[in-house]
């Protein structure tokens, strides 16, 4: 299974990028043992003057990174909250069902266009708080890694 995190905004040098790269490398290493390839794709945030225009432009960029037969998960504060073990179960079910592609979309500062949310297979929330999109990237990669460790009974996650 291919798992891709697609993010609006290019990460600049700094602690968020360092953490993102660390968790991505961990995901890639452990993912190989599980049959999951993990990739991160990013594109520049839109410079349109209005939020609606920025979200529309970013929606087009997301569409360019989405495979035809993939299952799309949109990160959105209005989505479904999920615990780490539930998230691991979600990934395991998709792996067991031979889902070819799981694609996670992280919007820019304005969030996602309504069309992106409506087309998603799942709206996923990290809670009702609004998180900076750079931190969401780190948090998502950490949760993917944590889910993988749960799937292989590694002691990283403690119940």
GROMACS .gro file of N, CA and C in nm:
model
  477
    1UNK      N    1   0.086  -0.117   0.000
    1UNK     CA    2   0.000   0.000   0.000
    1UNK      C    3   0.090   0.123   0.000
    2UNK      N    4   0.050   0.221  -0.079
    2UNK     CA    5   0.120   0.349  -0.081
    2UNK      C    6   0.044   0.446   0.008
    3UNK      N    7   0.114   0.508   0.100
    3UNK     CA    8   0.056   0.607   0.188
    3UNK      C    9   0.127   0.739   0.158
    4UNK      N   10   0.051   0.839   0.121
    4UNK     CA   11   0.109   0.968   0.084
    4UNK      C   12   0.046   1.078   0.166
    5UNK      N   13   0.130   1.161   0.222
    5UNK     CA   14   0.086   1.282   0.291
    5UNK      C   15   0.111   1.397   0.194
    6UNK      N   16   0.005   1.467   0.157
    6UNK     CA   17   0.016   1.581   0.066
    6UNK      C   18  -0.017   1.706   0.146
    7UNK      N   19   0.075   1.801   0.145
    7UNK     CA   20   0.061   1.919   0.229
    7UNK      C   21   0.075   2.048   0.149
    8UNK      N   22  -0.016   2.140   0.178
    8UNK     CA   23  -0.005   2.275   0.122
    8UNK      C   24   0.099   2.349   0.203
    9UNK      N   25   0.193   2.408   0.136
    9UNK     CA   26   0.300   2.483   0.204
    9UNK      C   27   0.428   2.404   0.209
   10UNK      N   28   0.535   2.468   0.174
   10UNK     CA   29   0.666   2.404   0.179
   10UNK      C   30   0.727   2.434   0.316
   11UNK      N   31   0.776   2.330   0.378
   11UNK     CA   32   0.836   2.343   0.511
   11UNK      C   33   0.974   2.407   0.498
   12UNK      N   34   0.995   2.513   0.575
   12UNK     CA   35   1.125   2.580   0.578
   12UNK      C   36   1.212   2.512   0.683
   13UNK      N   37   1.342   2.539   0.677
   13UNK     CA   38   1.434   2.485   0.776
   13UNK      C   39   1.389   2.528   0.915
   14UNK      N   40   1.400   2.438   1.009
   14UNK     CA   41   1.361   2.468   1.146
   14UNK      C   42   1.319   2.342   1.218
   15UNK      N   43   1.274   2.357   1.343
   15UNK     CA   44   1.242   2.238   1.423
   15UNK      C   45   1.126   2.155   1.366
   16UNK      N   46   1.026   2.219   1.306
   16UNK     CA   47   0.915   2.142   1.249
   16UNK      C   48   0.964   2.055   1.134
   17UNK      N   49   1.049   2.110   1.052
   17UNK     CA   50   1.102   2.034   0.938
   17UNK      C   51   1.189   1.918   0.987
   18UNK      N   52   1.271   1.944   1.089
   18UNK     CA   53   1.355   1.838   1.144
   18UNK      C   54   1.271   1.724   1.198
   19UNK      N   55   1.167   1.757   1.275
   19UNK     CA   56   1.078   1.654   1.328
   19UNK      C   57   1.004   1.581   1.216
   20UNK      N   58   0.957   1.655   1.119
   20UNK     CA   59   0.886   1.597   1.006
   20UNK      C   60   0.975   1.496   0.934
   21UNK      N   61   1.097   1.534   0.905
   21UNK     CA   62   1.191   1.445   0.836
   21UNK      C   63   1.223   1.322   0.920
   22UNK      N   64   1.237   1.341   1.052
   22UNK     CA   65   1.266   1.229   1.141
   22UNK      C   66   1.152   1.127   1.139
   23UNK      N   67   1.027   1.175   1.158
   23UNK     CA   68   0.915   1.082   1.158
   23UNK      C   69   0.891   1.021   1.021
   24UNK      N   70   0.913   1.095   0.915
   24UNK     CA   71   0.899   1.039   0.781
   24UNK      C   72   0.998   0.924   0.762
   25UNK      N   73   1.123   0.943   0.803
   25UNK     CA   74   1.223   0.837   0.790
   25UNK      C   75   1.184   0.715   0.872
   26UNK      N   76   1.134   0.737   0.992
   26UNK     CA   77   1.089   0.625   1.075
   26UNK      C   78   0.973   0.550   1.008
   27UNK      N   79   0.879   0.627   0.954
   27UNK     CA   80   0.764   0.566   0.884
   27UNK      C   81   0.809   0.484   0.766
   28UNK      N   82   0.903   0.536   0.691
   28UNK     CA   83   0.951   0.465   0.573
   28UNK      C   84   1.022   0.335   0.611
   29UNK      N   85   1.104   0.340   0.715
   29UNK     CA   86   1.178   0.221   0.757
   29UNK      C   87   1.083   0.113   0.808
   30UNK      N   88   0.996   0.147   0.901
   30UNK     CA   89   0.904   0.048   0.957
   30UNK      C   90   0.798   0.008   0.855
   31UNK      N   91   0.759   0.102   0.771
   31UNK     CA   92   0.658   0.074   0.669
   31UNK      C   93   0.701  -0.035   0.573
   32UNK      N   94   0.829  -0.040   0.539
   32UNK     CA   95   0.878  -0.144   0.448
   32UNK      C   96   0.847  -0.283   0.502
   33UNK      N   97   0.864  -0.300   0.634
   33UNK     CA   98   0.837  -0.431   0.696
   33UNK      C   99   0.688  -0.465   0.691
   34UNK      N  100   0.603  -0.365   0.686
   34UNK     CA  101   0.459  -0.385   0.683
   34UNK      C  102   0.400  -0.389   0.542
   35UNK      N  103   0.481  -0.354   0.442
   35UNK     CA  104   0.429  -0.345   0.306
   35UNK      C  105   0.363  -0.210   0.278
   36UNK      N  106   0.409  -0.107   0.349
   36UNK     CA  107   0.355   0.028   0.332
   36UNK      C  108   0.468   0.120   0.289
   37UNK      N  109   0.455   0.181   0.172
   37UNK     CA  110   0.552   0.284   0.134
   37UNK      C  111   0.493   0.418   0.177
   38UNK      N  112   0.576   0.502   0.234
   38UNK     CA  113   0.530   0.630   0.288
   38UNK      C  114   0.605   0.742   0.218
   39UNK      N  115   0.530   0.841   0.168
   39UNK     CA  116   0.589   0.955   0.099
   39UNK      C  117   0.523   1.084   0.146
   40UNK      N  118   0.597   1.191   0.133
   40UNK     CA  119   0.547   1.324   0.164
   40UNK      C  120   0.563   1.409   0.039
   41UNK      N  121   0.454   1.473  -0.002
   41UNK     CA  122   0.458   1.565  -0.116
   41UNK      C  123   0.405   1.698  -0.067
   42UNK      N  124   0.469   1.802  -0.110
   42UNK     CA  125   0.425   1.935  -0.070
   42UNK      C  126   0.425   2.027  -0.191
   43UNK      N  127   0.345   2.131  -0.180
   43UNK     CA  128   0.341   2.231  -0.286
   43UNK      C  129   0.326   2.367  -0.220
   44UNK      N  130   0.360   2.471  -0.293
   44UNK     CA  131   0.355   2.606  -0.238
   44UNK      C  132   0.212   2.648  -0.208
   45UNK      N  133   0.195   2.718  -0.098
   45UNK     CA  134   0.063   2.774  -0.065
   45UNK      C  135   0.022   2.873  -0.173
   46UNK      N  136  -0.105   2.882  -0.194
   46UNK     CA  137  -0.158   2.978  -0.291
   46UNK      C  138  -0.133   3.120  -0.242
   47UNK      N  139  -0.112   3.209  -0.336
   47UNK     CA  140  -0.094   3.352  -0.305
   47UNK      C  141  -0.216   3.434  -0.345
   48UNK      N  142  -0.328   3.367  -0.374
   48UNK     CA  143  -0.451   3.438  -0.412
   48UNK      C  144  -0.490   3.534  -0.300
   49UNK      N  145  -0.550   3.650  -0.334
   49UNK     CA  146  -0.579   3.752  -0.233
   49UNK      C  147  -0.691   3.714  -0.135
   50UNK      N  148  -0.784   3.629  -0.174
   50UNK     CA  149  -0.897   3.593  -0.088
   50UNK      C  150  -0.887   3.445  -0.047
   51UNK      N  151  -0.939   3.414   0.073
   51UNK     CA  152  -0.933   3.277   0.125
   51UNK      C  153  -0.999   3.178   0.029
   52UNK      N  154  -1.116   3.212  -0.025
   52UNK     CA  155  -1.186   3.120  -0.115
   52UNK      C  156  -1.100   3.089  -0.238
   53UNK      N  157  -1.032   3.188  -0.291
   53UNK     CA  158  -0.944   3.168  -0.405
   53UNK      C  159  -0.825   3.082  -0.370
   54UNK      N  160  -0.769   3.103  -0.251
   54UNK     CA  161  -0.655   3.021  -0.207
   54UNK      C  162  -0.697   2.875  -0.191
   55UNK      N  163  -0.812   2.853  -0.130
   55UNK     CA  164  -0.858   2.715  -0.111
   55UNK      C  165  -0.888   2.648  -0.245
   56UNK      N  166  -0.943   2.722  -0.339
   56UNK     CA  167  -0.973   2.667  -0.472
   56UNK      C  168  -0.843   2.629  -0.545
   57UNK      N  169  -0.742   2.715  -0.538
   57UNK     CA  170  -0.615   2.684  -0.602
   57UNK      C  171  -0.548   2.563  -0.538
   58UNK      N  172  -0.555   2.558  -0.405
   58UNK     CA  173  -0.494   2.445  -0.335
   58UNK      C  174  -0.571   2.316  -0.364
   59UNK      N  175  -0.702   2.326  -0.382
   59UNK     CA  176  -0.783   2.208  -0.418
   59UNK      C  177  -0.732   2.149  -0.549
   60UNK      N  178  -0.702   2.234  -0.647
   60UNK     CA  179  -0.649   2.186  -0.776
   60UNK      C  180  -0.513   2.118  -0.757
   61UNK      N  181  -0.430   2.174  -0.672
   61UNK     CA  182  -0.299   2.114  -0.646
   61UNK      C  183  -0.314   1.978  -0.577
   62UNK      N  184  -0.408   1.969  -0.483
   62UNK     CA  185  -0.434   1.840  -0.418
   62UNK      C  186  -0.480   1.737  -0.521
   63UNK      N  187  -0.570   1.777  -0.610
   63UNK     CA  188  -0.623   1.685  -0.711
   63UNK      C  189  -0.511   1.628  -0.798
   64UNK      N  190  -0.409   1.708  -0.825
   64UNK     CA  191  -0.297   1.662  -0.907
   64UNK      C  192  -0.216   1.553  -0.838
   65UNK      N  193  -0.225   1.544  -0.706
   65UNK     CA  194  -0.147   1.446  -0.630
   65UNK      C  195  -0.229   1.325  -0.587
   66UNK      N  196  -0.355   1.318  -0.627
   66UNK     CA  197  -0.441   1.210  -0.582
   66UNK      C  198  -0.453   1.102  -0.689
   67UNK      N  199  -0.426   0.976  -0.652
   67UNK     CA  200  -0.442   0.867  -0.747
   67UNK      C  201  -0.590   0.838  -0.771
   68UNK      N  202  -0.619   0.774  -0.883
   68UNK     CA  203  -0.757   0.743  -0.921
   68UNK      C  204  -0.826   0.651  -0.821
   69UNK      N  205  -0.755   0.549  -0.773
   69UNK     CA  206  -0.818   0.447  -0.690
   69UNK      C  207  -0.782   0.461  -0.543
   70UNK      N  208  -0.738   0.575  -0.501
   70UNK     CA  209  -0.697   0.592  -0.363
   70UNK      C  210  -0.812   0.627  -0.270
   71UNK      N  211  -0.785   0.611  -0.142
   71UNK     CA  212  -0.878   0.651  -0.037
   71UNK      C  213  -0.821   0.779   0.022
   72UNK      N  214  -0.903   0.885   0.023
   72UNK     CA  215  -0.856   1.016   0.065
   72UNK      C  216  -0.903   1.050   0.205
   73UNK      N  217  -0.808   1.096   0.286
   73UNK     CA  218  -0.836   1.141   0.422
   73UNK      C  219  -0.800   1.289   0.428
   74UNK      N  220  -0.897   1.372   0.464
   74UNK     CA  221  -0.875   1.516   0.476
   74UNK      C  222  -0.864   1.551   0.624
   75UNK      N  223  -0.755   1.618   0.660
   75UNK     CA  224  -0.737   1.664   0.798
   75UNK      C  225  -0.818   1.792   0.816
   76UNK      N  226  -0.912   1.789   0.909
   76UNK     CA  227  -1.003   1.901   0.928
   76UNK      C  228  -1.055   1.899   1.071
   77UNK      N  229  -1.057   2.013   1.137
   77UNK     CA  230  -1.100   2.015   1.278
   77UNK      C  231  -1.246   1.973   1.296
   78UNK      N  232  -1.324   1.973   1.189
   78UNK     CA  233  -1.464   1.929   1.197
   78UNK      C  234  -1.478   1.779   1.172
   79UNK      N  235  -1.366   1.712   1.152
   79UNK     CA  236  -1.368   1.569   1.120
   79UNK      C  237  -1.385   1.481   1.242
   80UNK      N  238  -1.365   1.353   1.219
   80UNK     CA  239  -1.380   1.251   1.323
   80UNK      C  240  -1.251   1.241   1.404
   81UNK      N  241  -1.261   1.257   1.537
   81UNK     CA  242  -1.142   1.233   1.619
   81UNK      C  243  -1.119   1.083   1.631
   82UNK      N  244  -0.993   1.044   1.641
   82UNK     CA  245  -0.961   0.903   1.646
   82UNK      C  246  -0.841   0.885   1.739
   83UNK      N  247  -0.848   0.789   1.828
   83UNK     CA  248  -0.735   0.757   1.913
   83UNK      C  249  -0.626   0.686   1.835
   84UNK      N  250  -0.509   0.674   1.894
   84UNK     CA  251  -0.397   0.612   1.824
   84UNK      C  252  -0.423   0.466   1.789
   85UNK      N  253  -0.484   0.391   1.880
   85UNK     CA  254  -0.512   0.251   1.851
   85UNK      C  255  -0.621   0.237   1.744
   86UNK      N  256  -0.720   0.326   1.747
   86UNK     CA  257  -0.822   0.326   1.643
   86UNK      C  258  -0.763   0.361   1.507
   87UNK      N  259  -0.670   0.456   1.507
   87UNK     CA  260  -0.603   0.494   1.383
   87UNK      C  261  -0.520   0.378   1.330
   88UNK      N  262  -0.451   0.306   1.419
   88UNK     CA  263  -0.375   0.188   1.377
   88UNK      C  264  -0.469   0.084   1.316
   89UNK      N  265  -0.586   0.066   1.376
   89UNK     CA  266  -0.684  -0.028   1.321
   89UNK      C  267  -0.733   0.015   1.185
   90UNK      N  268  -0.752   0.145   1.168
   90UNK     CA  269  -0.794   0.201   1.038
   90UNK      C  270  -0.689   0.169   0.932
   91UNK      N  271  -0.561   0.193   0.962
   91UNK     CA  272  -0.454   0.162   0.865
   91UNK      C  273  -0.448   0.012   0.838
   92UNK      N  274  -0.460  -0.069   0.943
   92UNK     CA  275  -0.454  -0.214   0.927
   92UNK      C  276  -0.568  -0.264   0.836
   93UNK      N  277  -0.689  -0.211   0.854
   93UNK     CA  278  -0.801  -0.252   0.770
   93UNK      C  279  -0.774  -0.221   0.623
   94UNK      N  280  -0.720  -0.101   0.596
   94UNK     CA  281  -0.690  -0.065   0.457
   94UNK      C  282  -0.578  -0.152   0.401
   95UNK      N  283  -0.481  -0.185   0.483
   95UNK     CA  284  -0.374  -0.274   0.438
   95UNK      C  285  -0.429  -0.413   0.410
   96UNK      N  286  -0.512  -0.464   0.500
   96UNK     CA  287  -0.571  -0.597   0.482
   96UNK      C  288  -0.666  -0.603   0.363
   97UNK      N  289  -0.733  -0.492   0.333
   97UNK     CA  290  -0.826  -0.487   0.220
   97UNK      C  291  -0.756  -0.454   0.088
   98UNK      N  292  -0.625  -0.445   0.094
   98UNK     CA  293  -0.542  -0.416  -0.024
   98UNK      C  294  -0.578  -0.282  -0.089
   99UNK      N  295  -0.608  -0.184  -0.007
   99UNK     CA  296  -0.627  -0.048  -0.060
   99UNK      C  297  -0.496  -0.006  -0.124
  100UNK      N  298  -0.497   0.031  -0.251
  100UNK     CA  299  -0.368   0.062  -0.317
  100UNK      C  300  -0.303   0.190  -0.266
  101UNK      N  301  -0.385   0.293  -0.238
  101UNK     CA  302  -0.331   0.422  -0.198
  101UNK      C  303  -0.416   0.484  -0.088
  102UNK      N  304  -0.349   0.531   0.017
  102UNK     CA  305  -0.412   0.616   0.117
  102UNK      C  306  -0.346   0.752   0.102
  103UNK      N  307  -0.427   0.856   0.088
  103UNK     CA  308  -0.374   0.990   0.067
  103UNK      C  309  -0.430   1.081   0.176
  104UNK      N  310  -0.341   1.141   0.253
  104UNK     CA  311  -0.378   1.235   0.358
  104UNK      C  312  -0.354   1.376   0.306
  105UNK      N  313  -0.454   1.462   0.316
  105UNK     CA  314  -0.442   1.600   0.268
  105UNK      C  315  -0.439   1.696   0.385
  106UNK      N  316  -0.334   1.777   0.390
  106UNK     CA  317  -0.319   1.880   0.492
  106UNK      C  318  -0.329   2.015   0.423
  107UNK      N  319  -0.434   2.088   0.454
  107UNK     CA  320  -0.458   2.217   0.390
  107UNK      C  321  -0.365   2.326   0.441
  108UNK      N  322  -0.372   2.438   0.375
  108UNK     CA  323  -0.295   2.555   0.415
  108UNK      C  324  -0.362   2.626   0.532
  109UNK      N  325  -0.321   2.748   0.561
  109UNK     CA  326  -0.375   2.822   0.675
  109UNK      C  327  -0.527   2.845   0.669
  110UNK      N  328  -0.584   2.844   0.550
  110UNK     CA  329  -0.729   2.866   0.537
  110UNK      C  330  -0.809   2.737   0.545
  111UNK      N  331  -0.742   2.623   0.549
  111UNK     CA  332  -0.812   2.496   0.553
  111UNK      C  333  -0.842   2.443   0.414
  112UNK      N  334  -0.946   2.361   0.405
  112UNK     CA  335  -0.981   2.295   0.280
  112UNK      C  336  -1.108   2.354   0.219
  113UNK      N  337  -1.114   2.349   0.087
  113UNK     CA  338  -1.236   2.387   0.016
  113UNK      C  339  -1.345   2.285   0.048
  114UNK      N  340  -1.468   2.329   0.044
  114UNK     CA  341  -1.581   2.240   0.073
  114UNK      C  342  -1.579   2.117  -0.019
  115UNK      N  343  -1.540   2.135  -0.145
  115UNK     CA  344  -1.535   2.024  -0.240
  115UNK      C  345  -1.435   1.916  -0.192
  116UNK      N  346  -1.324   1.959  -0.134
  116UNK     CA  347  -1.225   1.863  -0.083
  116UNK      C  348  -1.282   1.783   0.033
  117UNK      N  349  -1.349   1.853   0.122
  117UNK     CA  350  -1.408   1.783   0.237
  117UNK      C  351  -1.517   1.688   0.191
  118UNK      N  352  -1.601   1.732   0.097
  118UNK     CA  353  -1.713   1.649   0.050
  118UNK      C  354  -1.663   1.524  -0.024
  119UNK      N  355  -1.551   1.533  -0.092
  119UNK     CA  356  -1.500   1.421  -0.172
  119UNK      C  357  -1.417   1.323  -0.090
  120UNK      N  358  -1.386   1.357   0.035
  120UNK     CA  359  -1.300   1.273   0.117
  120UNK      C  360  -1.370   1.145   0.159
  121UNK      N  361  -1.293   1.039   0.169
  121UNK     CA  362  -1.344   0.915   0.226
  121UNK      C  363  -1.357   0.926   0.377
  122UNK      N  364  -1.274   1.012   0.436
  122UNK     CA  365  -1.276   1.034   0.580
  122UNK      C  366  -1.228   1.175   0.609
  123UNK      N  367  -1.301   1.245   0.696
  123UNK     CA  368  -1.253   1.370   0.755
  123UNK      C  369  -1.195   1.332   0.890
  124UNK      N  370  -1.068   1.361   0.910
  124UNK     CA  371  -0.998   1.324   1.033
  124UNK      C  372  -0.961   1.449   1.110
  125UNK      N  373  -0.986   1.446   1.240
  125UNK     CA  374  -0.957   1.562   1.325
  125UNK      C  375  -0.857   1.526   1.433
  126UNK      N  376  -0.770   1.620   1.464
  126UNK     CA  377  -0.683   1.610   1.581
  126UNK      C  378  -0.745   1.688   1.696
  127UNK      N  379  -0.876   1.701   1.695
  127UNK     CA  380  -0.949   1.771   1.801
  127UNK      C  381  -1.008   1.900   1.750
  128UNK      N  382  -1.090   1.962   1.834
  128UNK     CA  383  -1.160   2.083   1.790
  128UNK      C  384  -1.071   2.207   1.781
  129UNK      N  385  -0.951   2.201   1.836
  129UNK     CA  386  -0.861   2.316   1.827
  129UNK      C  387  -0.808   2.331   1.685
  130UNK      N  388  -0.774   2.452   1.650
  130UNK     CA  389  -0.710   2.478   1.521
  130UNK      C  390  -0.559   2.466   1.541
  131UNK      N  391  -0.495   2.384   1.459
  131UNK     CA  392  -0.351   2.362   1.468
  131UNK      C  393  -0.282   2.424   1.347
  132UNK      N  394  -0.162   2.480   1.366
  132UNK     CA  395  -0.086   2.529   1.250
  132UNK      C  396  -0.057   2.412   1.156
  133UNK      N  397  -0.070   2.436   1.026
  133UNK     CA  398  -0.054   2.326   0.931
  133UNK      C  399   0.085   2.264   0.936
  134UNK      N  400   0.186   2.340   0.976
  134UNK     CA  401   0.320   2.281   0.989
  134UNK      C  402   0.324   2.180   1.104
  135UNK      N  403   0.256   2.210   1.213
  135UNK     CA  404   0.251   2.115   1.325
  135UNK      C  405   0.165   1.994   1.291
  136UNK      N  406   0.059   2.014   1.217
  136UNK     CA  407  -0.027   1.902   1.178
  136UNK      C  408   0.054   1.801   1.099
  137UNK      N  409   0.142   1.848   1.015
  137UNK     CA  410   0.226   1.757   0.936
  137UNK      C  411   0.310   1.669   1.028
  138UNK      N  412   0.372   1.730   1.128
  138UNK     CA  413   0.453   1.655   1.225
  138UNK      C  414   0.364   1.559   1.303
  139UNK      N  415   0.250   1.607   1.350
  139UNK     CA  416   0.159   1.524   1.429
  139UNK      C  417   0.108   1.405   1.348
  140UNK      N  418   0.074   1.427   1.222
  140UNK     CA  419   0.025   1.318   1.138
  140UNK      C  420   0.134   1.214   1.115
  141UNK      N  421   0.254   1.259   1.080
  141UNK     CA  422   0.363   1.164   1.057
  141UNK      C  423   0.395   1.085   1.184
  142UNK      N  424   0.388   1.152   1.300
  142UNK     CA  425   0.412   1.081   1.425
  142UNK      C  426   0.303   0.977   1.448
  143UNK      N  427   0.178   1.009   1.419
  143UNK     CA  428   0.069   0.914   1.439
  143UNK      C  429   0.075   0.798   1.341
  144UNK      N  430   0.122   0.824   1.220
  144UNK     CA  431   0.142   0.714   1.125
  144UNK      C  432   0.250   0.620   1.178
  145UNK      N  433   0.360   0.678   1.226
  145UNK     CA  434   0.466   0.595   1.284
  145UNK      C  435   0.415   0.519   1.406
  146UNK      N  436   0.342   0.587   1.493
  146UNK     CA  437   0.287   0.522   1.613
  146UNK      C  438   0.194   0.408   1.572
  147UNK      N  439   0.110   0.430   1.472
  147UNK     CA  440   0.019   0.325   1.425
  147UNK      C  441   0.098   0.205   1.374
  148UNK      N  442   0.205   0.231   1.302
  148UNK     CA  443   0.288   0.121   1.252
  148UNK      C  444   0.348   0.042   1.369
  149UNK      N  445   0.394   0.113   1.474
  149UNK     CA  446   0.453   0.043   1.588
  149UNK      C  447   0.347  -0.041   1.659
  150UNK      N  448   0.225   0.009   1.665
  150UNK     CA  449   0.115  -0.068   1.725
  150UNK      C  450   0.091  -0.194   1.643
  151UNK      N  451   0.095  -0.180   1.511
  151UNK     CA  452   0.069  -0.294   1.422
  151UNK      C  453   0.173  -0.404   1.436
  152UNK      N  454   0.296  -0.370   1.475
  152UNK     CA  455   0.402  -0.471   1.489
  152UNK      C  456   0.434  -0.501   1.636
  153UNK      N  457   0.350  -0.451   1.727
  153UNK     CA  458   0.369  -0.472   1.871
  153UNK      C  459   0.502  -0.421   1.923
  154UNK      N  460   0.547  -0.310   1.869
  154UNK     CA  461   0.669  -0.244   1.916
  154UNK      C  462   0.633  -0.164   2.042
  155UNK      N  463   0.722  -0.154   2.138
  155UNK     CA  464   0.689  -0.087   2.266
  155UNK      C  465   0.682   0.066   2.261
  156UNK      N  466   0.695   0.128   2.143
  156UNK     CA  467   0.686   0.275   2.135
  156UNK      C  468   0.556   0.326   2.194
  157UNK      N  469   0.446   0.261   2.160
  157UNK     CA  470   0.315   0.304   2.210
  157UNK      C  471   0.283   0.231   2.339
  158UNK      N  472   0.239   0.309   2.437
  158UNK     CA  473   0.200   0.248   2.565
  158UNK      C  474   0.052   0.276   2.587
  159UNK      N  475  -0.023   0.171   2.614
  159UNK     CA  476  -0.167   0.185   2.634
  159UNK      C  477  -0.199   0.242   2.771
   0.00000   0.00000   0.00000
